[in-house]
mmCIF file of C-alpha atoms in Angstrom:
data_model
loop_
_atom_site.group_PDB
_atom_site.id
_atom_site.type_symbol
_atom_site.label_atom_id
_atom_site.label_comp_id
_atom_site.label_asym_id
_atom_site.label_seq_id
_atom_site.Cartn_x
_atom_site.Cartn_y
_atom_site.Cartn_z
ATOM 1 C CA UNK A 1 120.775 110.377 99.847
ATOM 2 C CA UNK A 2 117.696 109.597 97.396
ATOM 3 C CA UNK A 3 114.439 109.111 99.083
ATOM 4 C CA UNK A 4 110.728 108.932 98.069
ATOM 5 C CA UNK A 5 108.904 112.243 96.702
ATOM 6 C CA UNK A 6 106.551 114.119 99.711
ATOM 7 C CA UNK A 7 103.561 114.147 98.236
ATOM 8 C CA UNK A 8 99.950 115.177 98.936
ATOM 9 C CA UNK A 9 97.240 112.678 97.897
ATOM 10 C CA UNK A 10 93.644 113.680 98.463
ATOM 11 C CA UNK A 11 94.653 115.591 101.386
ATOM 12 C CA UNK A 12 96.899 112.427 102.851
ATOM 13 C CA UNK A 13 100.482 112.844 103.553
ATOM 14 C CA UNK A 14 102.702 110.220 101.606
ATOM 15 C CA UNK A 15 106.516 110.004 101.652
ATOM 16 C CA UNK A 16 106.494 106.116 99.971
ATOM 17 C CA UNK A 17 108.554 104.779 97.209
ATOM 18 C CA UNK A 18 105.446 103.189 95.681
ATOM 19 C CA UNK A 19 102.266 104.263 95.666
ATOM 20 C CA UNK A 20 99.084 103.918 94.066
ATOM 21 C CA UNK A 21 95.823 105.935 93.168
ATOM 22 C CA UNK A 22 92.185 105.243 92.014
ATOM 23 C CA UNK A 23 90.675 107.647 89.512
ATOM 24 C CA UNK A 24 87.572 107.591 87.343
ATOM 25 C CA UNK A 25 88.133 108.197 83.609
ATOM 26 C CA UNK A 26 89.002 111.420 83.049
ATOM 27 C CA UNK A 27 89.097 112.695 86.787
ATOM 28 C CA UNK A 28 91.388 115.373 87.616
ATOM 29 C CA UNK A 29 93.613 114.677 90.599
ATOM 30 C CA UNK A 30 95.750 117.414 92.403
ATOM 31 C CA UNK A 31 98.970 116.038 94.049
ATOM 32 C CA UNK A 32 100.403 118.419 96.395
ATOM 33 C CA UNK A 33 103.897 118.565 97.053
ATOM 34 C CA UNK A 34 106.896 120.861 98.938
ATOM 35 C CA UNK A 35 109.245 121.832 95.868
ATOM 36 C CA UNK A 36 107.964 124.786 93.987
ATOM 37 C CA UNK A 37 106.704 125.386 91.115
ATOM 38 C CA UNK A 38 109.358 123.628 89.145
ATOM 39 C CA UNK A 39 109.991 121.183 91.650
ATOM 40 C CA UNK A 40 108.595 118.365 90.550
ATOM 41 C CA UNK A 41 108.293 116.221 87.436
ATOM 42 C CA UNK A 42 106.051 113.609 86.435
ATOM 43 C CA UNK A 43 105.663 111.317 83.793
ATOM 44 C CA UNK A 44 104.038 108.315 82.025
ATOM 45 C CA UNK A 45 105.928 106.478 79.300
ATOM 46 C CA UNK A 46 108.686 108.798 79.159
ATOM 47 C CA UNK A 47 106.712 112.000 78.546
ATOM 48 C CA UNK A 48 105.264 114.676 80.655
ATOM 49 C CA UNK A 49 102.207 113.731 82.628
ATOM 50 C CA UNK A 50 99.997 116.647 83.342
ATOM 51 C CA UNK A 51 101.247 120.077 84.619
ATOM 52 C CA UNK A 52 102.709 122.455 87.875
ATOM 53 C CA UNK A 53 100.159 124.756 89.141
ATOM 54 C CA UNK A 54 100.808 126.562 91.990
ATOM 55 C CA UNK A 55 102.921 123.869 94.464
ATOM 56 C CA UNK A 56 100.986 121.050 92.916
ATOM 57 C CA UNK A 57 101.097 118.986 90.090
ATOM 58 C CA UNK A 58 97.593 118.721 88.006
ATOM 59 C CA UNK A 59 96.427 115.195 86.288
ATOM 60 C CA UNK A 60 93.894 113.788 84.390
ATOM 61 C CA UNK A 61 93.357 110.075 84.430
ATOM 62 C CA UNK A 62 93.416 108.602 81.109
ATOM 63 C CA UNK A 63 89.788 108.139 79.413
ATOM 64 C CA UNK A 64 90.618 104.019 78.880
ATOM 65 C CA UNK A 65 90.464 101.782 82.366
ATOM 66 C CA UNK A 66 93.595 100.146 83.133
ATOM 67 C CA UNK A 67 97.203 100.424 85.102
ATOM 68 C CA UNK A 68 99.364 103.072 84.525
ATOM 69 C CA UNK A 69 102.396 103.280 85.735
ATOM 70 C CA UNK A 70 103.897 106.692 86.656
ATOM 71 C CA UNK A 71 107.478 108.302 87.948
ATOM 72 C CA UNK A 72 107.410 111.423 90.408
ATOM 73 C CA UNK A 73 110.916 112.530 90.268
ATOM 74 C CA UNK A 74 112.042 115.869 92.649
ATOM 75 C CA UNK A 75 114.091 117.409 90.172
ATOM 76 C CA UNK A 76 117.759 118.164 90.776
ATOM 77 C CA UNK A 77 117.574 115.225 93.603
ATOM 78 C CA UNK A 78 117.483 111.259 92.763
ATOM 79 C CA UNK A 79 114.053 111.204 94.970
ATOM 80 C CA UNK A 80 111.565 109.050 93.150
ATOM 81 C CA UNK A 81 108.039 107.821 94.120
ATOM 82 C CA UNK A 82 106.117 105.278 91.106
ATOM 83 C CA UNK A 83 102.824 105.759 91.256
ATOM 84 C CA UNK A 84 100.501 103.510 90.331
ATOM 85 C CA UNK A 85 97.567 104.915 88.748
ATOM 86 C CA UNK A 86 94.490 102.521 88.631
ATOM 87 C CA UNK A 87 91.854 103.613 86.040
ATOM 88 C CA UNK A 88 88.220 102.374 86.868
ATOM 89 C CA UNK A 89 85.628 100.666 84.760
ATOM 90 C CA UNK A 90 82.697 102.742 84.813
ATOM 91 C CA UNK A 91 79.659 100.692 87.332
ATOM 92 C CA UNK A 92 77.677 101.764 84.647
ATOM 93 C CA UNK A 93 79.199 99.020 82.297
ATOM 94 C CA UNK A 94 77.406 96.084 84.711
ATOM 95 C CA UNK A 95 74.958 94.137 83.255
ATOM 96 C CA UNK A 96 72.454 93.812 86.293
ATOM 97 C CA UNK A 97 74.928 92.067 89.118
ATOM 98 C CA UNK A 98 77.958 91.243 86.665
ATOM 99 C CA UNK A 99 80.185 93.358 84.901
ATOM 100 C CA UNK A 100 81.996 91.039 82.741
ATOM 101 C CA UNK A 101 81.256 87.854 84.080
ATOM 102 C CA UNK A 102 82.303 88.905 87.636
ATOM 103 C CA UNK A 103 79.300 89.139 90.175
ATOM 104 C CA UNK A 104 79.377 92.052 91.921
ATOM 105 C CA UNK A 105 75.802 91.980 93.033
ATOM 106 C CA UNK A 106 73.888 95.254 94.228
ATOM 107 C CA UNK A 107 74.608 98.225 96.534
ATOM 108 C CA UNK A 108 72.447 99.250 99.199
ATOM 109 C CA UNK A 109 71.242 102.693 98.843
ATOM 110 C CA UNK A 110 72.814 105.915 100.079
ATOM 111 C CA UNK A 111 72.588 105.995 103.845
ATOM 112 C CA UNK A 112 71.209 109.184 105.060
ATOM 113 C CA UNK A 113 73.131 111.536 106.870
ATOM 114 C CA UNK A 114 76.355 109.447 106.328
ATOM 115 C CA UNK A 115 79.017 110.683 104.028
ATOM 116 C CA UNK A 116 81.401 107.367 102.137
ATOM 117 C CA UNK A 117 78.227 105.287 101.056
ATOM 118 C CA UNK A 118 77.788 106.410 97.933
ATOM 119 C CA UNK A 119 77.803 103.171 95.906
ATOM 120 C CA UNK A 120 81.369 103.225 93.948
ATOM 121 C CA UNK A 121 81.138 104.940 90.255
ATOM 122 C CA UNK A 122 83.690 102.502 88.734
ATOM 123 C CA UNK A 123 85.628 99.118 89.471
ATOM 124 C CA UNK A 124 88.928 98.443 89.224
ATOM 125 C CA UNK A 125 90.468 95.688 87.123
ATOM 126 C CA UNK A 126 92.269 92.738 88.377
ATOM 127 C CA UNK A 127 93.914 90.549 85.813
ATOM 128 C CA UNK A 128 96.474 87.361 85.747
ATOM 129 C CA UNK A 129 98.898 89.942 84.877
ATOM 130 C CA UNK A 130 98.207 92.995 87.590
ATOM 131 C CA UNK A 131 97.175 90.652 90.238
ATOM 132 C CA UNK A 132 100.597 90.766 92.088
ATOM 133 C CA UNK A 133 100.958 94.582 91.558
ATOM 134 C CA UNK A 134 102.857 96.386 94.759
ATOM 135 C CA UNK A 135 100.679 99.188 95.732
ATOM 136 C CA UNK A 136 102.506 100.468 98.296
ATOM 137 C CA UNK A 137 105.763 99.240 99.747
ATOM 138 C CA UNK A 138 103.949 96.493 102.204
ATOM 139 C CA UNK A 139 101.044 95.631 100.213
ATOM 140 C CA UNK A 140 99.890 93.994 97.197
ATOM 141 C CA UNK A 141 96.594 94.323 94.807
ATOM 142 C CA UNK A 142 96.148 90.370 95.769
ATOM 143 C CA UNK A 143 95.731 90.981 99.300
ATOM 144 C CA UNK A 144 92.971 93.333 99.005
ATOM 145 C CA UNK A 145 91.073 90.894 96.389
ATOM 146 C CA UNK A 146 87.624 89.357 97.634
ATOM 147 C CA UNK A 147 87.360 85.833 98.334
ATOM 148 C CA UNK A 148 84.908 84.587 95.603
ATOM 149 C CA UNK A 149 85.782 82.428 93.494
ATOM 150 C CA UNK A 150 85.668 83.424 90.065
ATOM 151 C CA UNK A 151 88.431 83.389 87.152
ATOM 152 C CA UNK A 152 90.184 86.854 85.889
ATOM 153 C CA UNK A 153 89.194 89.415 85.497
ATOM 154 C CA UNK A 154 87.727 90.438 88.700
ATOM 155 C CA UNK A 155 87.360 93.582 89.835
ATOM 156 C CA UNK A 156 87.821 95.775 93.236
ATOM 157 C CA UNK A 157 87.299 99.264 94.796
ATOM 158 C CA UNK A 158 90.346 100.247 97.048
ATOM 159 C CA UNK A 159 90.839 103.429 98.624
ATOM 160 C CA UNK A 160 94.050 105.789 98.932
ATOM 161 C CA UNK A 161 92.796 106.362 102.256
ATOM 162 C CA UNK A 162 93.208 102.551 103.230
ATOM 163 C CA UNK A 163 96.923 101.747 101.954
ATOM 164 C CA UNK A 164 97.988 105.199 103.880
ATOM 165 C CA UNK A 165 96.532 103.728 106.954
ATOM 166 C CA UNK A 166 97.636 100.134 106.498
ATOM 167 C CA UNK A 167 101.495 101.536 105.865
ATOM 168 C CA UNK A 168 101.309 103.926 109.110
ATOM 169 C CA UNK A 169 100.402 100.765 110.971
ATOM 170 C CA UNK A 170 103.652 98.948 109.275
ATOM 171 C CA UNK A 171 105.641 101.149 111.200
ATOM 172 C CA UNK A 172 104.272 101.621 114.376
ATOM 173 C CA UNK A 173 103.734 97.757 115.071
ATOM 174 C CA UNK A 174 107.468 97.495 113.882
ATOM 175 C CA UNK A 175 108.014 100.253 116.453
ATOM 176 C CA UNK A 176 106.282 98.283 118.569
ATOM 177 C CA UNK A 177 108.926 95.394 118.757
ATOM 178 C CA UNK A 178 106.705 93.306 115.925
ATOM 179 C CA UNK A 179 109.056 92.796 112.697
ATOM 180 C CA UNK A 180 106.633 92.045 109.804
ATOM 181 C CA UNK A 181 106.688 92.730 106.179
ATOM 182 C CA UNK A 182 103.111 93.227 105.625
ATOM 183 C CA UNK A 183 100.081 92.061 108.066
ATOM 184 C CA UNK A 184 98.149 88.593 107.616
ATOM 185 C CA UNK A 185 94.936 89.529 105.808
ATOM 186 C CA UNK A 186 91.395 87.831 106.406
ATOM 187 C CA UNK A 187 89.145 90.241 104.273
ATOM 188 C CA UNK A 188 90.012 93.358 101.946
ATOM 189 C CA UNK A 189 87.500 94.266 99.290
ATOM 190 C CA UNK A 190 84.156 92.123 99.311
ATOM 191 C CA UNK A 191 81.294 92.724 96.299
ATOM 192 C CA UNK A 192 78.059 93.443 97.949
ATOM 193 C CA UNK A 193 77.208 89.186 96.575
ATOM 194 C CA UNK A 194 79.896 87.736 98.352
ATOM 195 C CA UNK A 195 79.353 90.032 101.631
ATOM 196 C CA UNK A 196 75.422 89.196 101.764
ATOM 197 C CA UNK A 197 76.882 85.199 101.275
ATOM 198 C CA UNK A 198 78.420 85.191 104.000
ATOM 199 C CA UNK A 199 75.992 87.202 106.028
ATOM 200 C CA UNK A 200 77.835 90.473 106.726
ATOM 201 C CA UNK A 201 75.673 94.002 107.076
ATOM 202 C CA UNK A 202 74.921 95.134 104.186
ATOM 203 C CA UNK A 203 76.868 98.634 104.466
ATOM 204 C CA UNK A 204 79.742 97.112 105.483
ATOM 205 C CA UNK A 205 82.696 99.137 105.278
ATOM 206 C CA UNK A 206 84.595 95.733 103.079
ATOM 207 C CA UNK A 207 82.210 96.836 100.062
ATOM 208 C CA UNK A 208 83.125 100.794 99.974
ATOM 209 C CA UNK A 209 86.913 99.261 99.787
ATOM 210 C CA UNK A 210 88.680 100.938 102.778
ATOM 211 C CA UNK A 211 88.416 98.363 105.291
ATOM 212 C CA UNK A 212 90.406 95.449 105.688
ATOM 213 C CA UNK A 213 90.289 92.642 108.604
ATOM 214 C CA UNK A 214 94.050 91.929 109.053
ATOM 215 C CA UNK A 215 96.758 90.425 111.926
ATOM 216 C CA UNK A 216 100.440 90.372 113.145
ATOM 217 C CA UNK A 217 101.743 87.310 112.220
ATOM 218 C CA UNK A 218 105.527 87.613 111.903
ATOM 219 C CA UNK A 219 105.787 83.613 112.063
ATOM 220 C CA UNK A 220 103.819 83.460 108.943
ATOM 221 C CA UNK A 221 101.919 80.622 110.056
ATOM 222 C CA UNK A 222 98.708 82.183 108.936
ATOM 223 C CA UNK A 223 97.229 82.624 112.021
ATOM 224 C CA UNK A 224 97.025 85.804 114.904
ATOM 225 C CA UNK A 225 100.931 85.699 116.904
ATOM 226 C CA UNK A 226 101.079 85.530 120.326
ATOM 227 C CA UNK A 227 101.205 89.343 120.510
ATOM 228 C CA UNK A 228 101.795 90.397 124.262
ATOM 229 C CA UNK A 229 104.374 87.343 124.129
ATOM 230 C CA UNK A 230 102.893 85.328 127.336
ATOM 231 C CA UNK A 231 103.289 82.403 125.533
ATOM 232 C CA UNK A 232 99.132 81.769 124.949
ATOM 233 C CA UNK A 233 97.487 82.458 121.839
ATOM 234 C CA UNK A 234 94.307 84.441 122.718
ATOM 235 C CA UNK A 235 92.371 87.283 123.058
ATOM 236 C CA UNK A 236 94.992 89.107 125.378
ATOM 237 C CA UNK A 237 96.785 89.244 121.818
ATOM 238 C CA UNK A 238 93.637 91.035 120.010
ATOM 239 C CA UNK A 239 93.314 93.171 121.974
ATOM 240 C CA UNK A 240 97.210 94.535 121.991
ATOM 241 C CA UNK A 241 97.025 94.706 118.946
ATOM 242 C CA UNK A 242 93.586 96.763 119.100
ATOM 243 C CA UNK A 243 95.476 99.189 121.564
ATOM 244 C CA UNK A 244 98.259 99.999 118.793
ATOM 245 C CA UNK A 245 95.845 100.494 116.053
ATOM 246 C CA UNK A 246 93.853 102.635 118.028
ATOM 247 C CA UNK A 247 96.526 105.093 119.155
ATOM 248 C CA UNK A 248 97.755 105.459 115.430
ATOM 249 C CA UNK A 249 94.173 106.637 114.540
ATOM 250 C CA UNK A 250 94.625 108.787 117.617
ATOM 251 C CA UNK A 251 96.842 111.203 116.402
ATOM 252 C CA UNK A 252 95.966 114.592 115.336
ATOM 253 C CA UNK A 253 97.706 114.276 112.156
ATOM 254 C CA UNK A 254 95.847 110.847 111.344
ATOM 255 C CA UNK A 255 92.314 112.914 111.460
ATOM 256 C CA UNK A 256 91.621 111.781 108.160
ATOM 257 C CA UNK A 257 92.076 108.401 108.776
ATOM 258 C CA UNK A 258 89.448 108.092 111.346
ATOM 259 C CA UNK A 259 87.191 105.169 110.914
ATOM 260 C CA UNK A 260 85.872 102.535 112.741
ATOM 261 C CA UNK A 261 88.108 99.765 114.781
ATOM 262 C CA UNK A 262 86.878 96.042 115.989
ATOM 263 C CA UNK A 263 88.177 92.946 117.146
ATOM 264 C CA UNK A 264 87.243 89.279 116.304
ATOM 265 C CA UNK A 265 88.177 86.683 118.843
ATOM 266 C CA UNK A 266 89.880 83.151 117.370
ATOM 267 C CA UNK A 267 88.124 80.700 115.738
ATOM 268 C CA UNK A 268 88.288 77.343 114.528
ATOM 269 C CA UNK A 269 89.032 79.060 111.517
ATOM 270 C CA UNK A 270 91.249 81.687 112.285
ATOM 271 C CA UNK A 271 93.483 83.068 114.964
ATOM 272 C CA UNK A 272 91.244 85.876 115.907
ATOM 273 C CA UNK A 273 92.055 89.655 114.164
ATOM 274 C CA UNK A 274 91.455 93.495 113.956
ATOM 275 C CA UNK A 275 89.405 95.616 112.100
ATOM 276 C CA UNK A 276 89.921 98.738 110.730
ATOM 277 C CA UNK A 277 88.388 101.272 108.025
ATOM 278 C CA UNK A 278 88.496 104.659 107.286
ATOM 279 C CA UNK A 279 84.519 105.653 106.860
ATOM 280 C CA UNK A 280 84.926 108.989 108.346
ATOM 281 C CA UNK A 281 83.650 108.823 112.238
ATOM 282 C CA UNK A 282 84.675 106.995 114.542
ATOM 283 C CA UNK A 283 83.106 103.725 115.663
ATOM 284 C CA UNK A 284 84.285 101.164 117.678
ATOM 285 C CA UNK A 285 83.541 97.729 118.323
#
């Protein structure tokens, strides 16, 4: 029976039929994969995309920013993966805190002794068209958009690292007796303007793009569900949900998803969620 292609993605493990990556013009990207040297195929409008070498298949992102969309076939099987390749507008296109006509605003400096806080070297488009993009099977480029308001395009920095977390969480909540599609999101991607609005830190793991502030809500009814099921929606429910995200990140195989975890109690304008980034030591909050 087809399936998915196994693939290695910046040392992450990914057996998804849709995926998507985030490249600088021109960067080379190694994905790793199971199959041999002529195991795997890829390719981008019909023709070849890049080349085996050595139980991995060798890209280079296109030169022009944009979406590109990509099939990873396992040859002499039906498996197929589409990859969505995401091509970044260089950060040094900005014209002081805008790059066209979206305010992005500034980026602390480099915090010492910290690795991930390098401001980004490129945004990534968001147009009319693109918005509704599935970059992985749960999860759409809207739901990772930040919450200024601002007509198209706009732009946003997303890490693999993120999406591979989010859709391990997918299927242990499911696992854990929860059955949602995808999770209710509060915040994905924030600019360093809208962040400092709204009076966030300003190294904030929502500006580096692999954080997101999300909940279970299986009802749909935009708000936190009653989680532990005791009929009472409160922080009881938080903190269950805490407990499963923190035993995913637990695992010895999730080592590279280690990051910080918090919870948020409800509000009057929400129903109380969890945090959860992949910065690269733990924290937790």
């Amino acid at each position: 029976m087809a399936g998915p292609v196994h693939l290695g993605v910046r040392g992450h493990d990914v057996r998804l039929e849709v995926f998507s990556l985030f490249a600088q013009p021109g960067e080379t990207l190694r994905l790793t994969h199971p199959y041999g040297s002529s195991g795997l195929q890829l390719s981008l409008d019909g023709e070849t995309f890049g080349r085996p070498d050595a139980g991995s298949w060798v890209i280079e992102a296109p030169r022009a920013p944009g979406l590109y969309s990509i099939e990873a076939r396992r040859s002499g099987t039906g498996d197929l993966t589409r990859l969505n390749l995401f091509v970044a507008v260089p950060a040094s296109e900005m014209e002081g805190e805008y790059l066209n006509g979206y305010r992005i605003g500034s980026y602390p400096p480099p915090r010492k002794n910290r690795r991930n806080y390098e401001p980004p070297r490129g945004f990534f488009e968001v147009t009319a068209d693109n918005v509704d993009t599935r970059l992985s099977p749960h999860f759409t480029l809207r739901q990772f958009l930040c919450k200024q308001e601002s007509d198209y395009p706009k732009y946003v920095v997303i890490k693999e690292s993120l999406l591979v977390l989010l859709e391990g969480l997918v299927v242990d909540v499911r696992a854990a007796g929860y059955d949602i599609d995808t999770f209710g999101v509060i915040s994905g991607y924030r600019t360093p303007w809208y962040n400092k609005k709204i009076g966030n830190v300003p190294y904030s793991r929502h500006v580096f793009g692999d954080a997101m502030d999300f909940y279970i809500d299986v009802d749909g009814d935009g708000r936190m569900d009653d989680v532990n099921r005791d009929g009472m929606y409160n922080r009881a429910d938080i903190d269950r949900f805490f407990a499963i995200v923190d035993a995913f990140k637990a695992r010895p195989e999730n080592v590279l998803l280690v990051g910080g975890i918090g919870r948020y109690n409800k509000t009057a304008y929400h129903g109380g969620f969890v945090h959860a980034d992949t910065r690269g030591y733990r924290a937790r909050w």
